Amino acid sequence: MAPISIKRILISESVDPCCKNILQENGIQVTEKQNMSKDDLIAEIKDYDGLVVRSATKVTADVIKAAGNLKIIGRAGTGVDNVDVDAATIKGIIVMNTPSGNTISAAELTCTLLMSLSRNVPQAAMSMKAGNWDRKKFMGTELYGKILGIVGLGRIGKEVATRMQSFGMKTIGYDPITPPEVTATWGVEQMSLEQLWPQCDYITVHTPLMPSTAGLLNDTSFAKCKKGVKVVNCARGGIIDEDALLRALESRQCGGAGLDVFVEEPPKNRALVNHPNVISCPHLGASTKEAQARCGQDIALQIVDMVMGKSLVGACGLWPCKLNMVCCFYHNLGDCLKDSSAYMTSAVMVGLLRDGSQSCPNLVNSLTLAKESGVTVTRNHSEGLTQGACEVEISVNGSSYRATGSVQGGVPVLLELNSSVFRQPVSLTGNLLFFKAVASPPLLPSVTGLLATAGVEMESFSAPAARSGDQWYCVGLSSLLGDLGALKPLVKAAAQVSV
């Protein structure tokens, strides 16, 4: 990827010191200002190219609007709930998080709550501190042989499954993205939520908070669960409907809950926190020295890699869109490009939208701008064609154009244009003239003479491998032609570009 200039970064929360050190070692100025109000942040942010936050700073659309130079918002943690990703994307700002930084810490806290629920450890400890000795009151249950349902089988869900299997628990789960054959290798049997609810003795959720997961555990799903099921939420407040959970606890349909997160933090409604069968924590999932050091280091290194043009890791908001009217089809050919299709699709759209766009398309906002322009974008991967090649097909008003390219020696090259395969790859640098014509001996001298008349020198010439019929040619020029109309008597179609 191309380097991105980041000179000044604001860190608005307490992040491990290694974050500041790494950024400064790589020539980036860092300012730390904590506990700013929204108005303070709006006034401050205009002077910075980057912003690093944790979870307390709310990066709203108003903040983003005020950020005239902002290119990157980095969250030192998992998820970006506190950032208006849509507003950032439209403005071309990269939103980045550290998806693996707190994985172990969040998984360990989840396991701690599962064990505490089974043996009433916090309640017993509080009773002892009060001077009591109530052995019978805190009768617990073993985890051995029980069924744990894991909703969300990403990094954290996987680590929870591995750890709880060591207690002899059977692990089942649900995830719409991770394939069942993959989770089977972790010892997790996947199934639908309708199949999962009635089997579980314990349920833990590890999904992002979005419309499809808000209130995932509600009155209806609790009614389908075993009587006395115990639930844990160390992911995001709101995945479990708090009112429904309280009702399930009071009816004993739910036998206990371990909650590290709440819809409102800190929670003003204390009914759940005060319930005797609830173990609650003040959002401690990532609150370990190791996780904070890892997240601070990860976000700093990810920003440095982006600045140096090495890679783009942990970025959010770069998802492919389904649009309409004009079509662009993007194909990755060969295994080496399989994981790069989303990035490359965005790159294609940057090129298509750059001419004539008033919105400065970049890798972050190109798909959003395409949607606003009425463009349909689809992509796929093919393993049976040229290794490491990319194919772009554009259809406009019934006309279709297809190009296949690759990178050779660090230089992008064109291999084929609308079924015209070039004898030698066309180096996509400088001023290039493409034209379609019937292959014939007089063609090259005629084009050369026309260019000479226009005062333009021919620097290179790429001919198609085929020698008959309509074919595409490419000519490298010293400068672009002022009028392509002069070519009309010689060719059937022509276009020129400066790369």
mmCIF file of C-alpha atoms in Angstrom, residues 153-478:
data_model
loop_
_atom_site.group_PDB
_atom_site.id
_atom_site.type_symbol
_atom_site.label_atom_id
_atom_site.label_comp_id
_atom_site.label_asym_id
_atom_site.label_seq_id
_atom_site.Cartn_x
_atom_site.Cartn_y
_atom_site.Cartn_z
ATOM 1 C CA LEU A 153 -16.639 -18.107 17.782
ATOM 2 C CA GLY A 154 -13.926 -15.596 17.045
ATOM 3 C CA ARG A 155 -10.594 -15.236 18.845
ATOM 4 C CA ILE A 156 -12.061 -14.904 22.347
ATOM 5 C CA GLY A 157 -14.724 -17.567 21.849
ATOM 6 C CA LYS A 158 -12.044 -20.007 20.714
ATOM 7 C CA GLU A 159 -9.853 -19.327 23.762
ATOM 8 C CA VAL A 160 -12.828 -19.726 26.138
ATOM 9 C CA ALA A 161 -13.728 -23.064 24.529
ATOM 10 C CA THR A 162 -10.183 -24.395 24.868
ATOM 11 C CA ARG A 163 -9.954 -23.456 28.532
ATOM 12 C CA MET A 164 -13.376 -24.706 29.600
ATOM 13 C CA GLN A 165 -12.874 -28.020 27.816
ATOM 14 C CA SER A 166 -10.070 -28.656 30.303
ATOM 15 C CA PHE A 167 -12.797 -28.671 33.005
ATOM 16 C CA GLY A 168 -14.607 -31.415 31.163
ATOM 17 C CA MET A 169 -17.290 -29.172 29.705
ATOM 18 C CA LYS A 170 -18.898 -29.974 26.350
ATOM 19 C CA THR A 171 -18.677 -26.908 24.117
ATOM 20 C CA ILE A 172 -21.263 -26.075 21.459
ATOM 21 C CA GLY A 173 -21.625 -22.794 19.626
ATOM 22 C CA TYR A 174 -23.002 -20.526 16.957
ATOM 23 C CA ASP A 175 -21.225 -18.211 14.532
ATOM 24 C CA PRO A 176 -22.447 -16.976 11.132
ATOM 25 C CA ILE A 177 -18.915 -16.450 9.801
ATOM 26 C CA THR A 178 -16.490 -19.071 11.148
ATOM 27 C CA PRO A 179 -17.024 -22.355 9.233
ATOM 28 C CA PRO A 180 -18.229 -25.366 11.284
ATOM 29 C CA GLU A 181 -15.308 -27.473 10.006
ATOM 30 C CA VAL A 182 -12.914 -24.934 11.537
ATOM 31 C CA THR A 183 -14.588 -24.797 14.956
ATOM 32 C CA ALA A 184 -14.763 -28.595 14.966
ATOM 33 C CA THR A 185 -10.959 -28.615 15.173
ATOM 34 C CA TRP A 186 -11.298 -26.668 18.442
ATOM 35 C CA GLY A 187 -13.788 -29.155 19.803
ATOM 36 C CA VAL A 188 -16.826 -26.891 19.272
ATOM 37 C CA GLU A 189 -19.899 -28.275 17.533
ATOM 38 C CA GLN A 190 -21.745 -25.557 15.634
ATOM 39 C CA MET A 191 -25.516 -25.353 15.354
ATOM 40 C CA SER A 192 -28.331 -22.830 14.975
ATOM 41 C CA LEU A 193 -29.383 -20.688 17.935
ATOM 42 C CA GLU A 194 -32.719 -22.494 18.027
ATOM 43 C CA GLN A 195 -30.832 -25.760 18.541
ATOM 44 C CA LEU A 196 -28.355 -24.236 20.986
ATOM 45 C CA TRP A 197 -30.640 -22.524 23.531
ATOM 46 C CA PRO A 198 -32.341 -25.623 25.026
ATOM 47 C CA GLN A 199 -29.106 -27.614 25.419
ATOM 48 C CA CYS A 200 -26.986 -25.191 27.446
ATOM 49 C CA ASP A 201 -26.243 -25.206 31.152
ATOM 50 C CA TYR A 202 -24.104 -22.087 30.635
ATOM 51 C CA ILE A 203 -24.106 -19.496 27.829
ATOM 52 C CA THR A 204 -21.399 -16.938 27.073
ATOM 53 C CA VAL A 205 -21.591 -14.298 24.329
ATOM 54 C CA HIS A 206 -18.640 -13.032 22.288
ATOM 55 C CA THR A 207 -20.085 -11.002 19.420
ATOM 56 C CA PRO A 208 -19.834 -7.327 18.452
ATOM 57 C CA LEU A 209 -22.817 -5.150 19.293
ATOM 58 C CA MET A 210 -24.817 -4.459 16.132
ATOM 59 C CA PRO A 211 -28.498 -4.481 15.180
ATOM 60 C CA SER A 212 -28.466 -8.250 14.581
ATOM 61 C CA THR A 213 -26.946 -9.000 18.027
ATOM 62 C CA ALA A 214 -28.676 -6.386 20.199
ATOM 63 C CA GLY A 215 -30.965 -8.211 22.621
ATOM 64 C CA LEU A 216 -29.840 -11.585 21.295
ATOM 65 C CA LEU A 217 -30.710 -13.102 24.662
ATOM 66 C CA ASN A 218 -34.225 -11.818 25.355
ATOM 67 C CA ASP A 219 -37.507 -13.032 26.828
ATOM 68 C CA THR A 220 -38.111 -15.360 23.879
ATOM 69 C CA SER A 221 -34.659 -16.945 23.885
ATOM 70 C CA PHE A 222 -34.571 -17.265 27.699
ATOM 71 C CA ALA A 223 -37.881 -19.139 27.491
ATOM 72 C CA LYS A 224 -36.236 -21.673 25.184
ATOM 73 C CA CYS A 225 -33.336 -22.291 27.573
ATOM 74 C CA LYS A 226 -33.000 -24.850 30.352
ATOM 75 C CA LYS A 227 -34.464 -23.831 33.688
ATOM 76 C CA GLY A 228 -31.642 -22.278 35.721
ATOM 77 C CA VAL A 229 -29.291 -21.562 32.801
ATOM 78 C CA LYS A 230 -26.361 -19.298 33.752
ATOM 79 C CA VAL A 231 -25.138 -16.576 31.384
ATOM 80 C CA VAL A 232 -21.962 -14.508 31.006
ATOM 81 C CA ASN A 233 -21.360 -11.306 29.045
ATOM 82 C CA CYS A 234 -17.807 -9.981 28.758
ATOM 83 C CA ALA A 235 -18.363 -8.634 25.230
ATOM 84 C CA ARG A 236 -20.671 -5.617 24.908
ATOM 85 C CA GLY A 237 -23.560 -4.328 26.982
ATOM 86 C CA GLY A 238 -26.868 -4.835 25.203
ATOM 87 C CA ILE A 239 -26.187 -8.236 23.641
ATOM 88 C CA ILE A 240 -28.177 -9.594 26.575
ATOM 89 C CA ASP A 241 -31.434 -7.665 27.064
ATOM 90 C CA GLU A 242 -30.974 -6.363 30.625
ATOM 91 C CA ASP A 243 -34.693 -6.114 31.424
ATOM 92 C CA ALA A 244 -35.307 -9.631 30.086
ATOM 93 C CA LEU A 245 -32.355 -10.933 32.114
ATOM 94 C CA LEU A 246 -33.730 -9.414 35.308
ATOM 95 C CA ARG A 247 -37.113 -11.011 34.657
ATOM 96 C CA ALA A 248 -35.446 -14.372 33.992
ATOM 97 C CA LEU A 249 -33.440 -14.089 37.226
ATOM 98 C CA GLU A 250 -36.529 -13.248 39.276
ATOM 99 C CA SER A 251 -38.476 -16.176 37.801
ATOM 100 C CA ARG A 252 -35.383 -18.398 38.258
ATOM 101 C CA GLN A 253 -35.433 -19.287 34.563
ATOM 102 C CA CYS A 254 -31.919 -17.881 34.729
ATOM 103 C CA GLY A 255 -29.890 -19.226 37.633
ATOM 104 C CA GLY A 256 -27.191 -16.569 37.594
ATOM 105 C CA ALA A 257 -25.345 -14.044 35.477
ATOM 106 C CA GLY A 258 -21.763 -12.836 35.228
ATOM 107 C CA LEU A 259 -21.689 -9.334 33.750
ATOM 108 C CA ASP A 260 -18.619 -7.284 32.895
ATOM 109 C CA VAL A 261 -20.424 -4.902 30.531
ATOM 110 C CA PHE A 262 -23.659 -2.909 30.620
ATOM 111 C CA VAL A 263 -25.794 -0.853 28.254
ATOM 112 C CA GLU A 264 -24.998 2.224 30.341
ATOM 113 C CA GLU A 265 -21.593 2.398 32.002
ATOM 114 C CA PRO A 266 -21.485 2.904 34.886
ATOM 115 C CA PRO A 267 -25.036 1.533 35.231
ATOM 116 C CA LYS A 268 -27.483 3.881 36.949
ATOM 117 C CA ASN A 269 -30.173 1.215 37.190
ATOM 118 C CA ARG A 270 -28.725 -0.951 39.967
ATOM 119 C CA ALA A 271 -31.349 -3.702 39.890
ATOM 120 C CA LEU A 272 -29.104 -6.152 38.032
ATOM 121 C CA VAL A 273 -25.930 -5.249 39.917
ATOM 122 C CA ASN A 274 -27.704 -5.701 43.261
ATOM 123 C CA HIS A 275 -29.380 -9.005 42.404
ATOM 124 C CA PRO A 276 -27.990 -11.779 44.660
ATOM 125 C CA ASN A 277 -27.392 -14.122 41.713
ATOM 126 C CA VAL A 278 -25.433 -11.609 39.641
ATOM 127 C CA ILE A 279 -21.661 -11.269 39.715
ATOM 128 C CA SER A 280 -20.684 -7.958 38.168
ATOM 129 C CA CYS A 281 -17.432 -6.200 37.282
ATOM 130 C CA PRO A 282 -16.731 -2.628 36.060
ATOM 131 C CA HIS A 283 -15.731 -3.552 32.477
ATOM 132 C CA LEU A 284 -12.489 -5.335 33.372
ATOM 133 C CA GLY A 285 -12.175 -7.531 30.263
ATOM 134 C CA ALA A 286 -9.074 -5.744 28.979
ATOM 135 C CA SER A 287 -7.891 -4.475 32.356
ATOM 136 C CA THR A 288 -4.683 -6.405 32.748
ATOM 137 C CA LYS A 289 -1.161 -5.040 32.486
ATOM 138 C CA GLU A 290 -0.442 -7.471 29.679
ATOM 139 C CA ALA A 291 -3.498 -6.541 27.614
ATOM 140 C CA GLN A 292 -2.911 -2.817 27.977
ATOM 141 C CA ALA A 293 0.735 -3.144 26.976
ATOM 142 C CA ARG A 294 -0.212 -5.364 24.042
ATOM 143 C CA CYS A 295 -2.995 -3.041 22.803
ATOM 144 C CA GLY A 296 -0.794 0.058 23.147
ATOM 145 C CA GLN A 297 2.032 -1.618 21.284
ATOM 146 C CA ASP A 298 -0.244 -3.068 18.606
ATOM 147 C CA ILE A 299 -1.990 0.199 17.742
ATOM 148 C CA ALA A 300 1.317 2.056 17.557
ATOM 149 C CA LEU A 301 2.937 -0.573 15.319
ATOM 150 C CA GLN A 302 -0.143 -0.744 13.092
ATOM 151 C CA ILE A 303 -0.039 3.028 12.608
ATOM 152 C CA VAL A 304 3.705 2.965 11.886
ATOM 153 C CA ASP A 305 3.266 0.157 9.334
ATOM 154 C CA MET A 306 0.510 2.174 7.656
ATOM 155 C CA VAL A 307 2.669 5.318 7.576
ATOM 156 C CA MET A 308 5.542 3.357 6.021
ATOM 157 C CA GLY A 309 3.270 1.710 3.468
ATOM 158 C CA LYS A 310 3.922 -1.808 4.766
ATOM 159 C CA SER A 311 0.441 -3.026 5.666
ATOM 160 C CA LEU A 312 -3.025 -2.064 6.885
ATOM 161 C CA VAL A 313 -4.031 -4.203 9.883
ATOM 162 C CA GLY A 314 -7.124 -3.939 12.074
ATOM 163 C CA ALA A 315 -8.906 -1.461 9.797
ATOM 164 C CA CYS A 316 -12.697 -1.208 9.996
ATOM 165 C CA GLY A 317 -15.153 0.209 7.489
ATOM 166 C CA LEU A 318 -13.438 -1.241 4.381
ATOM 167 C CA TRP A 319 -16.232 -3.682 3.573
ATOM 168 C CA PRO A 320 -17.473 -4.508 0.074
ATOM 169 C CA CYS A 321 -20.869 -3.046 -0.857
ATOM 170 C CA LYS A 322 -23.739 -4.185 -3.055
ATOM 171 C CA LEU A 323 -24.679 -1.229 -5.240
ATOM 172 C CA ASN A 324 -26.566 -0.727 -8.502
ATOM 173 C CA MET A 325 -26.610 0.657 -12.076
ATOM 174 C CA VAL A 326 -22.965 0.681 -13.292
ATOM 175 C CA CYS A 327 -21.094 -2.574 -12.631
ATOM 176 C CA CYS A 328 -17.510 -3.242 -11.667
ATOM 177 C CA PHE A 329 -16.518 -6.890 -11.279
ATOM 178 C CA TYR A 330 -13.241 -7.632 -9.513
ATOM 179 C CA HIS A 331 -11.558 -11.034 -9.614
ATOM 180 C CA ASN A 332 -8.464 -12.250 -7.729
ATOM 181 C CA LEU A 333 -6.621 -15.014 -9.496
ATOM 182 C CA GLY A 334 -4.356 -17.292 -7.477
ATOM 183 C CA ASP A 335 -4.029 -18.128 -3.779
ATOM 184 C CA CYS A 336 -1.512 -15.341 -3.067
ATOM 185 C CA LEU A 337 -4.219 -12.672 -3.544
ATOM 186 C CA LYS A 338 -7.082 -14.473 -1.825
ATOM 187 C CA ASP A 339 -6.823 -12.471 1.405
ATOM 188 C CA SER A 340 -6.354 -9.127 -0.364
ATOM 189 C CA SER A 341 -9.587 -8.932 -2.342
ATOM 190 C CA ALA A 342 -11.345 -6.334 -0.143
ATOM 191 C CA TYR A 343 -8.316 -4.030 -0.145
ATOM 192 C CA MET A 344 -7.850 -4.410 -3.897
ATOM 193 C CA THR A 345 -11.521 -3.807 -4.631
ATOM 194 C CA SER A 346 -11.268 -0.495 -2.780
ATOM 195 C CA ALA A 347 -8.109 0.339 -4.753
ATOM 196 C CA VAL A 348 -9.900 -0.298 -8.061
ATOM 197 C CA MET A 349 -12.744 2.003 -7.058
ATOM 198 C CA VAL A 350 -10.270 4.757 -6.113
ATOM 199 C CA GLY A 351 -8.962 4.685 -9.673
ATOM 200 C CA LEU A 352 -12.439 4.635 -11.216
ATOM 201 C CA LEU A 353 -13.763 7.490 -9.091
ATOM 202 C CA ARG A 354 -10.728 9.753 -9.037
ATOM 203 C CA ASP A 355 -11.515 11.584 -12.284
ATOM 204 C CA GLY A 356 -14.535 13.813 -11.898
ATOM 205 C CA SER A 357 -15.067 13.129 -8.170
ATOM 206 C CA GLN A 358 -15.228 16.091 -5.811
ATOM 207 C CA SER A 359 -14.837 13.911 -2.715
ATOM 208 C CA CYS A 360 -11.156 12.836 -2.927
ATOM 209 C CA PRO A 361 -11.697 9.058 -3.065
ATOM 210 C CA ASN A 362 -9.266 6.890 -1.104
ATOM 211 C CA LEU A 363 -9.087 3.313 0.165
ATOM 212 C CA VAL A 364 -11.396 4.131 3.073
ATOM 213 C CA ASN A 365 -14.247 5.964 1.374
ATOM 214 C CA SER A 366 -14.165 4.676 -2.230
ATOM 215 C CA LEU A 367 -16.893 2.062 -1.743
ATOM 216 C CA THR A 368 -19.143 4.539 0.044
ATOM 217 C CA LEU A 369 -18.628 7.079 -2.756
ATOM 218 C CA ALA A 370 -19.328 4.343 -5.309
ATOM 219 C CA LYS A 371 -22.649 3.646 -3.615
ATOM 220 C CA GLU A 372 -23.554 7.318 -3.730
ATOM 221 C CA SER A 373 -22.668 7.315 -7.443
ATOM 222 C CA GLY A 374 -24.906 4.320 -8.157
ATOM 223 C CA VAL A 375 -22.163 1.790 -8.845
ATOM 224 C CA THR A 376 -22.583 -1.948 -8.292
ATOM 225 C CA VAL A 377 -19.443 -3.597 -6.943
ATOM 226 C CA THR A 378 -18.975 -7.358 -6.770
ATOM 227 C CA ARG A 379 -15.850 -9.456 -6.336
ATOM 228 C CA ASN A 380 -14.793 -13.086 -6.343
ATOM 229 C CA HIS A 381 -11.753 -15.317 -6.213
ATOM 230 C CA SER A 382 -10.643 -17.873 -8.804
ATOM 231 C CA GLU A 383 -7.899 -20.407 -8.149
ATOM 232 C CA GLY A 384 -7.602 -21.864 -11.645
ATOM 233 C CA LEU A 385 -6.175 -18.905 -13.575
ATOM 234 C CA THR A 386 -2.874 -17.002 -13.718
ATOM 235 C CA GLN A 387 -1.202 -16.982 -10.306
ATOM 236 C CA GLY A 388 -1.010 -13.511 -8.763
ATOM 237 C CA ALA A 389 -3.104 -11.771 -11.429
ATOM 238 C CA CYS A 390 -6.067 -9.436 -10.988
ATOM 239 C CA GLU A 391 -8.953 -8.984 -13.392
ATOM 240 C CA VAL A 392 -11.240 -5.960 -13.488
ATOM 241 C CA GLU A 393 -14.377 -5.802 -15.620
ATOM 242 C CA ILE A 394 -16.356 -2.590 -15.973
ATOM 243 C CA SER A 395 -19.765 -2.404 -17.652
ATOM 244 C CA VAL A 396 -21.130 1.004 -18.605
ATOM 245 C CA ASN A 397 -24.333 1.507 -20.603
ATOM 246 C CA GLY A 398 -24.105 -1.951 -22.138
ATOM 247 C CA SER A 399 -20.405 -1.740 -23.046
ATOM 248 C CA SER A 400 -17.963 -3.984 -21.178
ATOM 249 C CA TYR A 401 -14.222 -3.553 -20.608
ATOM 250 C CA ARG A 402 -12.017 -6.198 -19.017
ATOM 251 C CA ALA A 403 -8.379 -5.852 -17.968
ATOM 252 C CA THR A 404 -6.001 -8.380 -16.410
ATOM 253 C CA GLY A 405 -2.882 -7.206 -14.608
ATOM 254 C CA SER A 406 -0.207 -8.129 -12.128
ATOM 255 C CA VAL A 407 2.941 -6.758 -10.479
ATOM 256 C CA GLN A 408 6.385 -7.630 -11.831
ATOM 257 C CA GLY A 409 9.546 -6.373 -10.163
ATOM 258 C CA GLY A 410 7.500 -3.992 -8.045
ATOM 259 C CA VAL A 411 5.892 -2.381 -11.126
ATOM 260 C CA PRO A 412 2.192 -2.842 -12.021
ATOM 261 C CA VAL A 413 1.771 -4.312 -15.495
ATOM 262 C CA LEU A 414 -1.163 -4.921 -17.848
ATOM 263 C CA LEU A 415 -1.315 -8.440 -19.290
ATOM 264 C CA GLU A 416 -4.570 -8.389 -21.234
ATOM 265 C CA LEU A 417 -7.223 -5.902 -22.358
ATOM 266 C CA ASN A 418 -10.588 -7.136 -23.663
ATOM 267 C CA SER A 419 -9.152 -10.479 -24.807
ATOM 268 C CA SER A 420 -6.137 -8.812 -26.455
ATOM 269 C CA VAL A 421 -3.138 -10.505 -24.807
ATOM 270 C CA PHE A 422 -0.009 -8.365 -25.035
ATOM 271 C CA ARG A 423 3.203 -10.044 -26.222
ATOM 272 C CA GLN A 424 5.096 -8.269 -23.439
ATOM 273 C CA PRO A 425 3.430 -6.962 -20.255
ATOM 274 C CA VAL A 426 2.623 -3.256 -20.497
ATOM 275 C CA SER A 427 4.367 -1.283 -17.749
ATOM 276 C CA LEU A 428 1.702 0.949 -16.201
ATOM 277 C CA THR A 429 3.865 4.046 -15.784
ATOM 278 C CA GLY A 430 4.060 7.372 -17.598
ATOM 279 C CA ASN A 431 1.734 8.555 -20.375
ATOM 280 C CA LEU A 432 -0.072 5.700 -22.128
ATOM 281 C CA LEU A 433 -2.237 5.669 -25.244
ATOM 282 C CA PHE A 434 -4.518 2.656 -25.782
ATOM 283 C CA PHE A 435 -6.246 2.121 -29.108
ATOM 284 C CA LYS A 436 -8.201 -0.656 -30.818
ATOM 285 C CA ALA A 437 -7.643 -1.294 -34.500
ATOM 286 C CA VAL A 438 -7.511 -4.015 -37.145
ATOM 287 C CA ALA A 439 -4.049 -5.556 -37.204
ATOM 288 C CA SER A 440 -2.256 -4.493 -40.414
ATOM 289 C CA PRO A 441 1.325 -3.627 -41.526
ATOM 290 C CA PRO A 442 0.568 0.085 -42.183
ATOM 291 C CA LEU A 443 -0.922 0.659 -38.713
ATOM 292 C CA LEU A 444 2.250 1.421 -36.740
ATOM 293 C CA PRO A 445 3.799 3.822 -39.333
ATOM 294 C CA SER A 446 0.470 5.669 -39.591
ATOM 295 C CA VAL A 447 0.151 6.122 -35.822
ATOM 296 C CA THR A 448 3.831 7.145 -35.558
ATOM 297 C CA GLY A 449 3.367 9.788 -38.239
ATOM 298 C CA LEU A 450 0.283 11.196 -36.551
ATOM 299 C CA LEU A 451 2.119 11.450 -33.210
ATOM 300 C CA ALA A 452 5.072 13.185 -34.889
ATOM 301 C CA THR A 453 2.711 15.719 -36.458
ATOM 302 C CA ALA A 454 1.290 16.420 -32.981
ATOM 303 C CA GLY A 455 4.812 16.881 -31.571
ATOM 304 C CA VAL A 456 4.553 13.799 -29.338
ATOM 305 C CA GLU A 457 7.336 11.203 -29.166
ATOM 306 C CA MET A 458 6.644 7.456 -29.040
ATOM 307 C CA GLU A 459 8.599 5.980 -26.107
ATOM 308 C CA SER A 460 7.307 2.390 -26.226
ATOM 309 C CA PHE A 461 4.986 0.170 -28.243
ATOM 310 C CA SER A 462 3.126 -2.935 -27.025
ATOM 311 C CA ALA A 463 1.422 -5.108 -29.600
ATOM 312 C CA PRO A 464 -1.045 -7.966 -29.054
ATOM 313 C CA ALA A 465 -0.006 -11.564 -29.575
ATOM 314 C CA ALA A 466 -2.824 -12.137 -32.081
ATOM 315 C CA ARG A 467 -2.186 -10.920 -35.639
ATOM 316 C CA SER A 468 -5.721 -10.665 -36.998
ATOM 317 C CA GLY A 469 -9.032 -8.970 -36.226
ATOM 318 C CA ASP A 470 -9.674 -6.045 -33.881
ATOM 319 C CA GLN A 471 -6.936 -5.861 -31.234
ATOM 320 C CA TRP A 472 -5.846 -3.442 -28.512
ATOM 321 C CA TYR A 473 -2.422 -1.763 -28.677
ATOM 322 C CA CYS A 474 -0.567 0.403 -26.161
ATOM 323 C CA VAL A 475 1.864 3.234 -26.922
ATOM 324 C CA GLY A 476 4.035 5.015 -24.361
ATOM 325 C CA LEU A 477 4.103 8.765 -25.029
ATOM 326 C CA SER A 478 6.362 11.660 -24.068
#
